[in-house]
Short mmCIF file of C-alpha atoms in Angstrom, two decimals:
data_model
loop_
_atom_site.label_atom_id
_atom_site.label_comp_id
_atom_site.label_asym_id
_atom_site.label_seq_id
_atom_site.Cartn_x
_atom_site.Cartn_y
_atom_site.Cartn_z
CA MET A 1 9.58 14.26 -9.39
CA TRP A 2 12.60 14.82 -11.53
CA ILE A 3 14.96 12.49 -9.66
CA PRO A 4 13.57 9.15 -11.06
CA ILE A 5 13.56 10.65 -14.54
CA VAL A 6 17.20 11.72 -14.20
CA VAL A 7 18.25 8.32 -12.73
CA ILE A 8 16.44 6.29 -15.46
CA GLY A 9 17.54 8.64 -18.19
CA GLY A 10 21.16 8.46 -17.06
CA LEU A 11 21.09 4.65 -16.87
CA VAL A 12 19.52 4.41 -20.32
CA LEU A 13 22.20 6.66 -21.72
CA VAL A 14 24.91 4.54 -20.08
CA TYR A 15 23.36 1.40 -21.48
CA ILE A 16 23.04 2.76 -25.01
CA GLY A 17 26.58 4.07 -24.81
CA THR A 18 28.07 0.73 -23.70
CA TYR A 19 25.88 -1.14 -26.18
CA TYR A 20 27.16 1.01 -29.00
CA LEU A 21 30.77 0.75 -27.94
CA ASN A 22 30.51 -3.01 -27.61
CA LYS A 23 28.94 -3.28 -31.03
CA LYS A 24 31.74 -1.22 -32.54
CA THR A 25 34.39 -3.50 -31.03
CA PRO A 26 34.86 -6.36 -33.52
CA ILE A 27 34.66 -9.95 -32.42
CA PRO A 28 38.06 -11.70 -32.78
CA ASP A 29 38.05 -13.56 -36.07
CA GLU A 30 38.71 -17.04 -34.72
CA CYS A 31 35.78 -16.87 -32.25
CA LYS A 32 32.99 -16.04 -34.73
CA ASP A 33 31.61 -19.54 -35.21
CA VAL A 34 31.89 -20.30 -31.46
CA VAL A 35 29.76 -17.27 -30.70
CA ASP A 36 26.93 -18.35 -32.96
CA GLU A 37 27.05 -21.81 -31.52
CA ALA A 38 26.97 -20.62 -27.91
CA THR A 39 24.11 -18.21 -28.59
CA CYS A 40 21.96 -20.90 -30.09
CA THR A 41 22.67 -23.73 -27.74
CA ALA A 42 22.71 -21.95 -24.42
CA CYS A 43 19.09 -20.79 -24.48
CA HIS A 44 16.20 -21.98 -26.51
CA ASN A 45 15.81 -18.61 -28.04
CA PHE A 46 13.06 -17.34 -30.28
CA THR A 47 15.47 -15.19 -32.19
CA CYS A 48 17.57 -18.24 -32.85
CA SER A 49 14.85 -20.46 -34.18
CA TYR A 50 13.67 -17.61 -36.43
CA LYS A 51 17.10 -16.88 -37.84
CA LYS A 52 17.43 -20.39 -39.38
CA MET B 1 -1.41 -16.22 -41.65
CA THR B 2 -4.97 -15.27 -40.70
CA LYS B 3 -5.75 -13.47 -37.50
CA LYS B 4 -7.30 -16.62 -36.02
CA ASP B 5 -4.24 -18.70 -36.76
CA ASN B 6 -2.09 -15.92 -35.30
CA PHE B 7 -4.13 -16.06 -32.12
CA LEU B 8 -4.32 -19.82 -31.78
CA LYS B 9 -0.74 -20.69 -32.62
CA GLY B 10 0.46 -20.00 -29.07
CA PHE B 11 -1.80 -22.58 -27.53
CA PHE B 12 -0.70 -25.83 -29.00
CA LYS B 13 1.40 -25.57 -32.14
CA GLU B 14 3.93 -23.11 -30.76
CA ASN B 15 3.25 -23.29 -27.04
CA PRO B 16 6.10 -21.30 -25.38
CA ILE B 17 6.62 -23.72 -22.51
CA PHE B 18 6.11 -27.11 -24.04
CA PHE B 19 7.60 -26.63 -27.49
CA TYR B 20 10.08 -23.74 -27.13
CA LEU B 21 10.95 -24.35 -23.47
CA LEU B 22 10.83 -20.59 -22.88
CA GLY B 23 10.15 -19.11 -19.49
CA MET B 24 11.20 -22.25 -17.59
CA CYS B 25 12.09 -20.35 -14.45
CA PRO B 26 8.50 -19.18 -13.64
CA ALA B 27 7.18 -22.49 -15.03
CA LEU B 28 8.97 -24.27 -12.22
CA ALA B 29 8.84 -21.70 -9.51
CA VAL B 30 5.32 -20.33 -9.31
CA THR B 31 3.37 -23.41 -10.24
CA ALA B 32 3.03 -24.95 -6.79
CA THR B 33 -0.67 -24.18 -6.90
CA PHE B 34 -3.25 -23.66 -9.69
CA GLU B 35 -3.96 -20.08 -8.60
CA THR B 36 -0.43 -18.69 -8.50
CA SER B 37 0.11 -20.17 -12.00
CA LEU B 38 -3.05 -18.49 -13.22
CA GLY B 39 -2.07 -15.17 -11.66
CA MET B 40 1.47 -15.25 -13.07
CA GLY B 41 0.09 -16.18 -16.49
CA LEU B 42 -2.36 -13.28 -16.55
CA LEU B 43 0.34 -10.81 -15.52
CA VAL B 44 2.57 -12.14 -18.38
CA VAL B 45 -0.41 -11.74 -20.78
CA PHE B 46 -0.70 -8.06 -19.77
CA VAL B 47 3.01 -7.36 -20.01
CA LEU B 48 3.45 -9.22 -23.31
CA THR B 49 0.45 -7.59 -24.97
CA SER B 50 1.28 -4.09 -23.95
CA SER B 51 5.00 -4.43 -24.79
CA ASN B 52 4.14 -5.90 -28.17
CA ILE B 53 1.73 -3.02 -28.88
CA VAL B 54 4.27 -0.32 -27.87
CA VAL B 55 7.15 -2.02 -29.70
CA SER B 56 5.19 -2.26 -32.95
CA LEU B 57 4.01 1.35 -32.52
CA VAL B 58 7.49 2.76 -32.14
CA LYS B 59 9.33 0.36 -34.43
CA LYS B 60 9.86 3.03 -37.06
CA TRP B 61 11.62 5.42 -34.73
CA ILE B 62 13.94 2.98 -33.06
CA PRO B 63 17.35 2.74 -34.80
CA HIS B 64 18.15 -0.82 -35.64
CA ASP B 65 21.38 -0.83 -33.63
CA VAL B 66 19.86 0.12 -30.29
CA ARG B 67 16.66 -1.91 -30.57
CA THR B 68 17.48 -4.38 -27.80
CA PRO B 69 18.07 -1.69 -25.20
CA ALA B 70 14.88 0.00 -26.25
CA TYR B 71 12.86 -3.23 -25.94
CA ILE B 72 14.34 -3.89 -22.50
CA VAL B 73 13.37 -0.43 -21.30
CA ILE B 74 9.79 -0.82 -22.60
CA ILE B 75 9.32 -4.21 -21.03
CA ALA B 76 10.89 -3.10 -17.69
CA THR B 77 8.45 -0.17 -17.62
CA PHE B 78 5.40 -2.41 -18.02
CA VAL B 79 6.79 -4.84 -15.44
CA THR B 80 7.14 -2.00 -12.95
CA VAL B 81 3.52 -1.00 -13.65
CA VAL B 82 2.35 -4.57 -13.11
CA LYS B 83 4.44 -4.87 -9.96
CA MET B 84 2.84 -1.77 -8.43
CA LEU B 85 -0.66 -2.76 -9.46
CA THR B 86 -0.27 -6.28 -8.00
CA GLU B 87 1.16 -4.89 -4.77
CA ALA B 88 -1.82 -2.56 -4.52
CA TYR B 89 -4.70 -4.88 -5.45
CA ALA B 90 -3.48 -8.46 -4.92
CA ILE B 91 -0.98 -8.40 -2.08
CA ASN B 92 -1.27 -12.18 -1.49
CA LEU B 93 -0.32 -12.90 -5.06
CA PHE B 94 2.51 -10.36 -4.79
CA ASP B 95 3.91 -12.15 -1.74
CA ALA B 96 3.48 -15.60 -3.32
CA LEU B 97 5.22 -14.67 -6.53
CA GLY B 98 8.02 -12.82 -4.73
CA VAL B 99 11.12 -12.25 -6.75
CA PHE B 100 9.54 -13.81 -9.88
CA LEU B 101 7.30 -10.75 -10.43
CA PRO B 102 10.16 -8.39 -11.30
CA LEU B 103 11.82 -11.30 -13.09
CA ILE B 104 9.19 -11.11 -15.81
CA VAL B 105 11.60 -8.56 -17.31
CA VAL B 106 14.10 -11.28 -18.22
CA ASN B 107 11.52 -13.80 -19.46
CA CYS B 108 12.94 -14.87 -22.83
CA LEU B 109 9.38 -15.09 -24.22
CA ILE B 110 8.66 -11.38 -24.03
CA LEU B 111 11.95 -10.11 -25.48
CA GLY B 112 11.77 -12.84 -28.06
CA ARG B 113 8.26 -11.88 -29.21
CA ALA B 114 9.29 -8.22 -29.39
CA GLU B 115 12.30 -9.04 -31.51
CA ALA B 116 10.82 -11.78 -33.67
CA PHE B 117 7.24 -10.57 -34.17
CA ALA B 118 6.28 -7.12 -32.96
CA SER B 119 9.25 -5.34 -34.62
CA LYS B 120 8.11 -6.66 -38.00
CA ASN B 121 4.32 -6.63 -37.89
CA THR B 122 1.38 -4.23 -37.58
CA VAL B 123 -0.03 -3.11 -34.23
CA ILE B 124 -3.16 -5.23 -34.38
CA ASP B 125 -1.27 -8.40 -35.33
CA SER B 126 1.25 -7.74 -32.61
CA ALA B 127 -1.51 -7.31 -30.02
CA ILE B 128 -3.23 -10.56 -31.15
CA ASP B 129 0.13 -12.35 -31.09
CA GLY B 130 0.77 -11.02 -27.52
CA VAL B 131 -2.61 -12.14 -26.18
CA GLY B 132 -2.35 -15.55 -27.94
CA MET B 133 1.18 -16.27 -26.86
CA GLY B 134 0.51 -15.01 -23.35
CA LEU B 135 -2.54 -17.19 -23.03
CA GLY B 136 -0.60 -20.14 -24.34
CA PHE B 137 2.01 -19.47 -21.64
CA THR B 138 -0.80 -19.28 -19.10
CA LEU B 139 -2.21 -22.56 -20.33
CA GLY B 140 1.19 -24.20 -19.88
CA LEU B 141 1.61 -22.82 -16.36
CA VAL B 142 -1.96 -23.81 -15.42
CA VAL B 143 -1.49 -27.39 -16.66
CA ILE B 144 1.65 -27.76 -14.49
CA GLY B 145 -0.05 -25.97 -11.56
CA ILE B 146 -3.11 -28.29 -11.64
CA LEU B 147 -0.93 -31.38 -11.82
CA ARG B 148 1.20 -30.28 -8.92
CA GLU B 149 -1.61 -29.07 -6.70
CA LEU B 150 -3.67 -32.24 -7.32
CA LEU B 151 -0.73 -34.49 -6.47
CA SER B 152 0.39 -32.53 -3.44
CA THR B 153 -3.01 -31.71 -1.79
CA GLY B 154 -5.53 -33.80 -3.61
CA GLY B 155 -7.70 -30.81 -4.56
CA ILE B 156 -7.76 -27.46 -6.29
CA MET B 157 -8.30 -24.30 -4.21
CA PHE B 158 -9.33 -20.92 -5.58
CA GLY B 159 -9.54 -17.51 -3.97
CA VAL B 160 -6.50 -17.62 -1.75
CA TYR B 161 -4.20 -15.39 -3.80
CA LEU B 162 -6.39 -13.64 -6.34
CA PRO B 163 -8.68 -10.93 -4.92
CA ILE B 164 -11.88 -12.64 -5.99
CA GLY B 165 -14.67 -13.53 -3.61
CA ASP B 166 -14.56 -13.37 0.17
CA ALA B 167 -13.33 -16.78 1.29
CA PRO B 168 -11.29 -19.47 -0.48
CA ILE B 169 -13.39 -22.18 -2.13
CA THR B 170 -12.48 -25.74 -3.18
CA LEU B 171 -13.01 -25.98 -6.92
CA PHE B 172 -12.35 -29.70 -7.07
CA SER B 173 -11.17 -32.38 -4.69
CA LEU B 174 -10.35 -36.07 -5.20
CA ASP B 175 -12.45 -36.72 -2.09
CA MET B 176 -15.58 -35.87 -4.04
CA ILE B 177 -14.98 -38.91 -6.23
CA ILE B 178 -13.59 -41.26 -3.63
CA ASN B 179 -16.35 -40.54 -1.13
CA LEU B 180 -18.85 -42.00 -3.58
CA PHE B 181 -17.30 -45.40 -2.83
CA ALA B 182 -15.77 -45.01 0.64
CA ALA B 183 -17.36 -42.35 2.84
CA ASP B 184 -14.74 -42.08 5.55
CA PHE B 185 -11.66 -42.10 3.48
CA HIS B 186 -9.87 -38.74 2.93
CA ILE B 187 -7.29 -38.98 0.21
CA THR B 188 -6.35 -35.37 0.91
CA ASP B 189 -4.54 -36.65 4.02
CA TYR B 190 -2.20 -38.72 1.82
CA GLY B 191 -1.00 -35.98 -0.60
CA LEU B 192 2.47 -36.35 -2.05
CA LYS B 193 3.88 -33.27 -0.34
CA VAL B 194 7.03 -33.40 -2.41
CA PHE B 195 5.13 -32.13 -5.44
CA GLY B 196 4.52 -28.88 -3.63
CA LEU B 197 8.23 -28.48 -3.00
CA ALA B 198 11.17 -27.83 -5.28
CA PRO B 199 11.94 -31.42 -6.41
CA GLY B 200 8.29 -32.02 -7.40
CA ALA B 201 8.41 -29.05 -9.76
CA PHE B 202 11.21 -30.59 -11.81
CA ILE B 203 9.63 -34.05 -11.82
CA ALA B 204 6.12 -32.74 -12.70
CA LEU B 205 7.43 -30.70 -15.61
CA GLY B 206 9.55 -33.62 -16.72
CA ILE B 207 6.46 -35.90 -16.78
CA ILE B 208 4.40 -33.42 -18.77
CA LEU B 209 7.18 -32.79 -21.32
CA ALA B 210 7.62 -36.57 -21.63
CA VAL B 211 3.91 -36.95 -22.48
CA PHE B 212 4.28 -34.31 -25.21
CA GLN B 213 7.44 -35.95 -26.50
CA PHE B 214 5.71 -39.32 -26.52
CA ARG B 215 2.91 -38.04 -28.71
CA LYS B 216 5.45 -36.32 -31.01
CA SER B 217 7.62 -39.35 -31.32
CA ARG B 218 4.60 -41.56 -32.21
CA LYS B 219 3.59 -39.10 -34.88
CA ASP B 220 7.12 -38.98 -36.18
CA ARG B 221 7.29 -42.75 -36.31
CA LYS B 222 3.99 -42.95 -38.19
CA ILE B 223 5.33 -40.44 -40.69
CA ALA B 224 8.60 -42.38 -40.97
CA ILE B 225 6.79 -45.65 -41.54
CA ALA B 226 4.54 -44.06 -44.17
CA LYS B 227 7.62 -42.68 -45.88
CA MET B 228 9.36 -46.04 -45.87
CA GLU B 229 6.30 -47.76 -47.29
CA PHE B 230 6.07 -45.12 -50.01
CA ILE B 231 9.75 -45.57 -50.89
CA ALA B 232 9.42 -49.37 -50.89
CA GLU B 233 6.36 -49.13 -53.18
CA LYS B 234 8.20 -46.85 -55.56
CA LYS B 235 11.22 -49.22 -55.57
CA ARG B 236 8.97 -52.14 -56.33
CA ILE B 237 7.33 -50.29 -59.24
CA ALA B 238 10.72 -49.26 -60.56
CA ALA B 239 12.01 -52.87 -60.35
CA GLU B 240 8.91 -54.14 -62.15
CA LYS B 241 9.42 -51.62 -64.92
CA LYS B 242 13.02 -52.66 -65.21
CA LYS B 243 11.99 -56.26 -65.44
CA LEU B 244 9.47 -55.47 -68.11
CA ALA B 245 11.97 -53.46 -70.09
CA ALA B 246 14.52 -56.29 -69.81
CA GLN B 247 11.92 -58.80 -70.97
CA LYS B 248 11.07 -56.54 -73.98
CA LEU B 249 14.71 -56.23 -74.74
CA ALA B 250 15.17 -59.96 -74.52
CA LYS B 251 12.19 -60.45 -76.89
CA ALA B 252 13.55 -57.92 -79.27
CA GLY B 253 16.96 -59.57 -79.11
CA GLY B 254 15.30 -62.98 -79.76
CA LYS B 255 13.78 -61.81 -82.91
CA MET C 1 31.18 -11.77 13.98
CA SER C 2 31.35 -10.53 10.43
CA PHE C 3 33.28 -13.63 9.30
CA THR C 4 30.55 -15.91 10.67
CA LEU C 5 27.92 -13.80 8.88
CA PHE C 6 29.93 -14.06 5.66
CA ALA C 7 30.43 -17.83 5.93
CA THR C 8 26.80 -18.44 6.86
CA ALA C 9 25.56 -16.33 3.92
CA ILE C 10 27.87 -18.17 1.54
CA ILE C 11 26.91 -21.68 2.66
CA SER C 12 23.21 -20.86 2.78
CA ALA C 13 23.26 -19.33 -0.69
CA MET C 14 25.44 -22.06 -2.15
CA LEU C 15 23.98 -25.26 -0.73
CA ILE C 16 20.77 -24.70 1.17
CA ASN C 17 18.99 -22.23 -1.06
CA ASN C 18 20.72 -23.43 -4.15
CA VAL C 19 20.00 -21.04 -6.98
CA ILE C 20 19.06 -23.68 -9.54
CA LEU C 21 17.60 -26.54 -7.52
CA MET C 22 15.74 -24.59 -4.85
CA GLN C 23 15.07 -21.13 -6.30
CA PHE C 24 14.72 -22.14 -9.98
CA LEU C 25 16.74 -19.23 -11.27
CA GLY C 26 18.87 -19.79 -14.35
CA ILE C 27 17.05 -22.92 -15.59
CA CYS C 28 17.65 -21.92 -19.18
CA PRO C 29 21.47 -22.13 -19.13
CA PHE C 30 21.16 -25.09 -16.82
CA LEU C 31 19.34 -27.08 -19.52
CA GLY C 32 21.21 -25.62 -22.44
CA VAL C 33 24.86 -25.18 -21.58
CA SER C 34 25.33 -28.19 -19.45
CA LYS C 35 25.81 -30.48 -22.46
CA LYS C 36 29.60 -30.01 -22.31
CA SER C 37 31.76 -29.60 -19.18
CA SER C 38 33.93 -26.92 -20.79
CA ALA C 39 30.86 -24.85 -21.69
CA ALA C 40 29.54 -25.31 -18.17
CA ILE C 41 32.74 -24.01 -16.59
CA GLY C 42 32.89 -20.99 -18.98
CA MET C 43 29.27 -20.15 -18.32
CA SER C 44 29.44 -20.42 -14.58
CA ALA C 45 32.68 -18.35 -14.44
CA ALA C 46 30.97 -15.63 -16.47
CA VAL C 47 27.92 -15.76 -14.17
CA LEU C 48 30.01 -15.63 -11.00
CA PHE C 49 32.00 -12.66 -12.25
CA VAL C 50 29.02 -10.62 -13.43
CA MET C 51 26.95 -11.58 -10.40
CA ILE C 52 29.52 -10.26 -7.90
CA ILE C 53 30.02 -6.91 -9.68
CA SER C 54 26.35 -6.42 -10.44
CA SER C 55 25.14 -7.11 -6.93
CA ALA C 56 27.69 -4.66 -5.54
CA ILE C 57 26.58 -1.95 -7.95
CA THR C 58 22.87 -2.60 -7.64
CA TYR C 59 22.99 -2.66 -3.81
CA THR C 60 24.99 0.59 -3.78
CA LEU C 61 22.58 2.20 -6.24
CA TYR C 62 19.59 1.06 -4.19
CA ASP C 63 20.96 2.12 -0.85
CA LEU C 64 22.59 5.42 -1.75
CA VAL C 65 20.28 6.71 -4.49
CA LEU C 66 16.95 4.96 -4.82
CA TYR C 67 16.18 4.43 -1.17
CA LYS C 68 17.65 7.73 -0.08
CA TYR C 69 15.53 9.74 -2.48
CA GLY C 70 12.35 7.73 -1.92
CA ILE C 71 12.10 6.13 -5.32
CA PRO C 72 12.58 2.38 -4.64
CA TYR C 73 9.74 1.59 -7.00
CA ILE C 74 11.98 2.01 -10.03
CA SER C 75 14.38 -0.61 -8.73
CA THR C 76 13.52 -3.27 -11.36
CA ILE C 77 14.05 -1.02 -14.37
CA ALA C 78 17.20 0.51 -12.83
CA PHE C 79 18.65 -2.97 -12.01
CA ILE C 80 18.08 -4.46 -15.41
CA LEU C 81 19.69 -1.43 -16.98
CA VAL C 82 22.72 -1.67 -14.69
CA ILE C 83 23.11 -5.40 -15.40
CA ALA C 84 22.65 -4.95 -19.16
CA SER C 85 25.22 -2.16 -19.38
CA LEU C 86 27.63 -4.05 -17.10
CA VAL C 87 27.44 -7.09 -19.35
CA GLN C 88 28.04 -4.94 -22.42
CA PHE C 89 30.98 -3.22 -20.83
CA VAL C 90 32.60 -6.47 -19.58
CA GLU C 91 32.16 -8.03 -22.99
CA MET C 92 33.85 -5.11 -24.68
CA PHE C 93 36.64 -5.14 -22.18
CA ILE C 94 37.37 -8.84 -22.64
CA LYS C 95 37.12 -8.54 -26.46
CA LYS C 96 39.81 -5.85 -26.36
CA THR C 97 42.16 -7.49 -23.87
CA SER C 98 42.28 -11.25 -24.25
CA LYS C 99 41.27 -13.47 -27.14
CA SER C 100 41.55 -16.74 -25.20
CA LEU C 101 39.49 -15.39 -22.34
CA TYR C 102 36.88 -14.22 -24.78
CA LYS C 103 36.75 -17.66 -26.38
CA SER C 104 36.25 -19.45 -23.11
CA LEU C 105 34.12 -17.00 -21.12
CA GLY C 106 33.17 -13.94 -23.22
CA ILE C 107 30.91 -15.76 -25.61
CA TYR C 108 28.50 -16.54 -22.81
CA LEU C 109 28.26 -12.93 -21.70
CA PRO C 110 25.46 -11.84 -24.10
CA LEU C 111 23.31 -14.63 -22.70
CA ILE C 112 23.70 -13.41 -19.17
CA THR C 113 21.53 -10.25 -19.61
CA THR C 114 18.46 -12.43 -19.85
CA ASN C 115 19.64 -14.79 -17.12
CA CYS C 116 17.19 -14.79 -14.25
CA ALA C 117 19.89 -15.58 -11.70
CA ILE C 118 21.67 -12.24 -11.84
CA LEU C 119 18.58 -10.04 -11.61
CA GLY C 120 17.14 -12.48 -9.08
CA VAL C 121 20.11 -12.13 -6.79
CA SER C 122 20.03 -8.33 -7.06
CA GLU C 123 16.30 -8.24 -6.23
CA GLY C 124 16.66 -10.87 -3.52
CA ASN C 125 19.47 -8.96 -1.85
CA ILE C 126 17.23 -5.98 -1.32
CA THR C 127 14.45 -7.96 0.39
CA ASN C 128 16.96 -10.05 2.32
CA ILE C 129 18.79 -7.04 3.76
CA TRP C 130 15.49 -5.33 4.46
CA VAL C 131 14.14 -8.35 6.32
CA ASN C 132 17.36 -8.79 8.36
CA HIS C 133 17.30 -5.18 9.54
CA ILE C 134 20.88 -4.41 8.57
CA GLY C 135 21.04 -0.71 8.96
CA ASP C 136 24.36 0.50 7.71
CA TYR C 137 25.71 0.48 4.16
CA TRP C 138 28.82 -1.63 4.76
CA GLY C 139 27.04 -4.41 6.55
CA GLY C 140 24.47 -4.66 3.81
CA LEU C 141 27.21 -4.63 1.13
CA LEU C 142 28.96 -7.51 2.91
CA ILE C 143 25.77 -9.58 2.91
CA ALA C 144 25.07 -8.72 -0.70
CA LEU C 145 28.60 -9.67 -1.83
CA SER C 146 28.67 -12.93 0.12
CA THR C 147 25.24 -13.89 -1.18
CA ALA C 148 26.45 -13.20 -4.71
CA VAL C 149 29.63 -15.26 -4.20
CA GLY C 150 27.69 -18.16 -2.73
CA THR C 151 25.00 -18.04 -5.38
CA GLY C 152 27.56 -17.97 -8.17
CA LEU C 153 29.49 -20.85 -6.65
CA GLY C 154 26.27 -22.87 -6.19
CA PHE C 155 25.35 -22.15 -9.81
CA GLY C 156 28.74 -23.40 -10.97
CA LEU C 157 28.64 -26.49 -8.72
CA ILE C 158 25.27 -27.64 -9.97
CA ILE C 159 25.83 -26.86 -13.63
CA PHE C 160 29.20 -28.68 -13.58
CA ALA C 161 27.88 -31.69 -11.65
CA PHE C 162 24.94 -31.84 -14.03
CA SER C 163 27.11 -31.69 -17.10
CA SER C 164 29.03 -34.69 -15.87
CA ILE C 165 25.82 -36.61 -15.27
CA ARG C 166 24.58 -35.60 -18.67
CA GLU C 167 27.63 -36.94 -20.45
CA LYS C 168 26.77 -40.36 -18.96
CA LEU C 169 23.14 -39.87 -19.75
CA GLU C 170 23.86 -39.37 -23.44
CA ALA C 171 25.36 -42.87 -23.56
CA SER C 172 22.57 -44.63 -21.69
CA ASP C 173 19.49 -46.12 -23.30
CA VAL C 174 16.61 -43.81 -22.44
CA PRO C 175 13.00 -44.42 -23.82
CA ALA C 176 12.36 -42.17 -26.76
CA ALA C 177 9.63 -40.21 -24.94
CA TRP C 178 11.99 -39.26 -22.13
CA LYS C 179 15.07 -38.46 -24.20
CA GLY C 180 16.55 -35.00 -23.83
CA VAL C 181 14.87 -32.44 -21.62
CA PRO C 182 12.30 -34.62 -19.75
CA ILE C 183 14.92 -36.99 -18.32
CA SER C 184 17.17 -34.07 -17.53
CA LEU C 185 14.37 -32.49 -15.50
CA VAL C 186 13.76 -35.67 -13.57
CA VAL C 187 17.45 -36.03 -12.84
CA ALA C 188 17.44 -32.43 -11.64
CA GLY C 189 14.46 -33.26 -9.48
CA ILE C 190 16.37 -36.11 -7.80
CA MET C 191 19.37 -33.80 -7.26
CA SER C 192 16.97 -31.27 -5.76
CA LEU C 193 15.65 -33.97 -3.44
CA ALA C 194 19.16 -34.67 -2.27
CA PHE C 195 19.78 -30.94 -1.65
CA LEU C 196 16.54 -30.73 0.31
CA GLY C 197 18.29 -32.87 2.92
CA LEU C 198 20.86 -30.14 3.50
CA ALA C 199 18.23 -27.82 4.87
CA GLY C 200 19.18 -28.75 8.46
CA ILE C 201 22.81 -27.53 8.31
CA ILE C 202 22.15 -24.02 9.63
#
């Protein structure tokens, strides 16, 4: 009973940890415009069309 | 936006498949027959509605920075529920969908709706949006599925995958029409089998999107022509006014 | 024997069951990124890299934890979490180490979390190994890794070939109704038809 909870809980913690660390690491300055372009051309994304 | 508009927008105006091109992987992979498309669509309706409801319920407690992980966990939970229910009650559908059932998790549509709509709106609005968008997605899948199944087998079957009724029934067959004129001719023997296979999926979706684009381009052209006429009319009026003014000036100068 | 197994798995994943044209995974980047060849190469390199690592981790997790303790039903949620955190980690790592690598490859990493191909390969590996009755851990890992390599290479091959076709397509005179996605889909259909002919190799 407790094994799935531990496994999922651990993975969630790992994910949130890496997500936070990644967010804290700044994107190199020269790449900023490239990132936006890539995010919006690579996938027809709802979040993209709503950001405009 | 009224509740009715909110519900109806997913069907035509903002159809996820035909206008946003979201969820293309299932749109190509599970649409070999009408019934698998319908089944996939209904599963997406369930996952989308319940994830929208839960996301809008807990939106106040989720810190803004970790919202994407939280949404992914919520969606993955519902997909697991759906996967187990399908395996228990509709094993044929489960086998037919295969890997695309767990792949509902990464359907851009669901994460996109959670981020763009459910995280900003009330529970009831989010539920309506989920049902509407999900049914719009189902409509898209079913249109592709009907086209592909008609072209590949010449008829529409029902009851093979979904656990409804005892034996599969033929909903519609091109034979029904053709046999009115030629009794011994079975068009179902001459199906374009390729539309049931991988290449046919791409070509069928391409044809459907081209039809939509054709309608849109005609509308755009009409608007453009109307605009040009409007501008030409304005220019003409302006030129006439100028002429009149010049004439008046000339008269005034003559005096 | 294991080399034959490896080679067969790679060829079958790369050409016969091509990830885009036959299994319809990763259509979204296929239609989006393939406008430019450079973007296509960056995206497919990122996919190949993440796919290999993620299928090794997910297979290990499934075999040594989920299956062993009788909880295979949480595989979907566990896999998506593994892939998502792996992507975050790799992105952070590249950000810190190399700017040029980030510019060419790293910018596509956030898009990979919602890429069907990665999760699809992880899920497919489980069924595949289950069906083929490969009992021990190392044999399964070999199959999982070779499938991942083959799938990633197949993804790159198709996306690169398609980007080259698309550059020609931009210059050609296509009817207004077919411009853009519809004609790309039909071209993909014809490519798929060609790949259907490879089904007899193995």
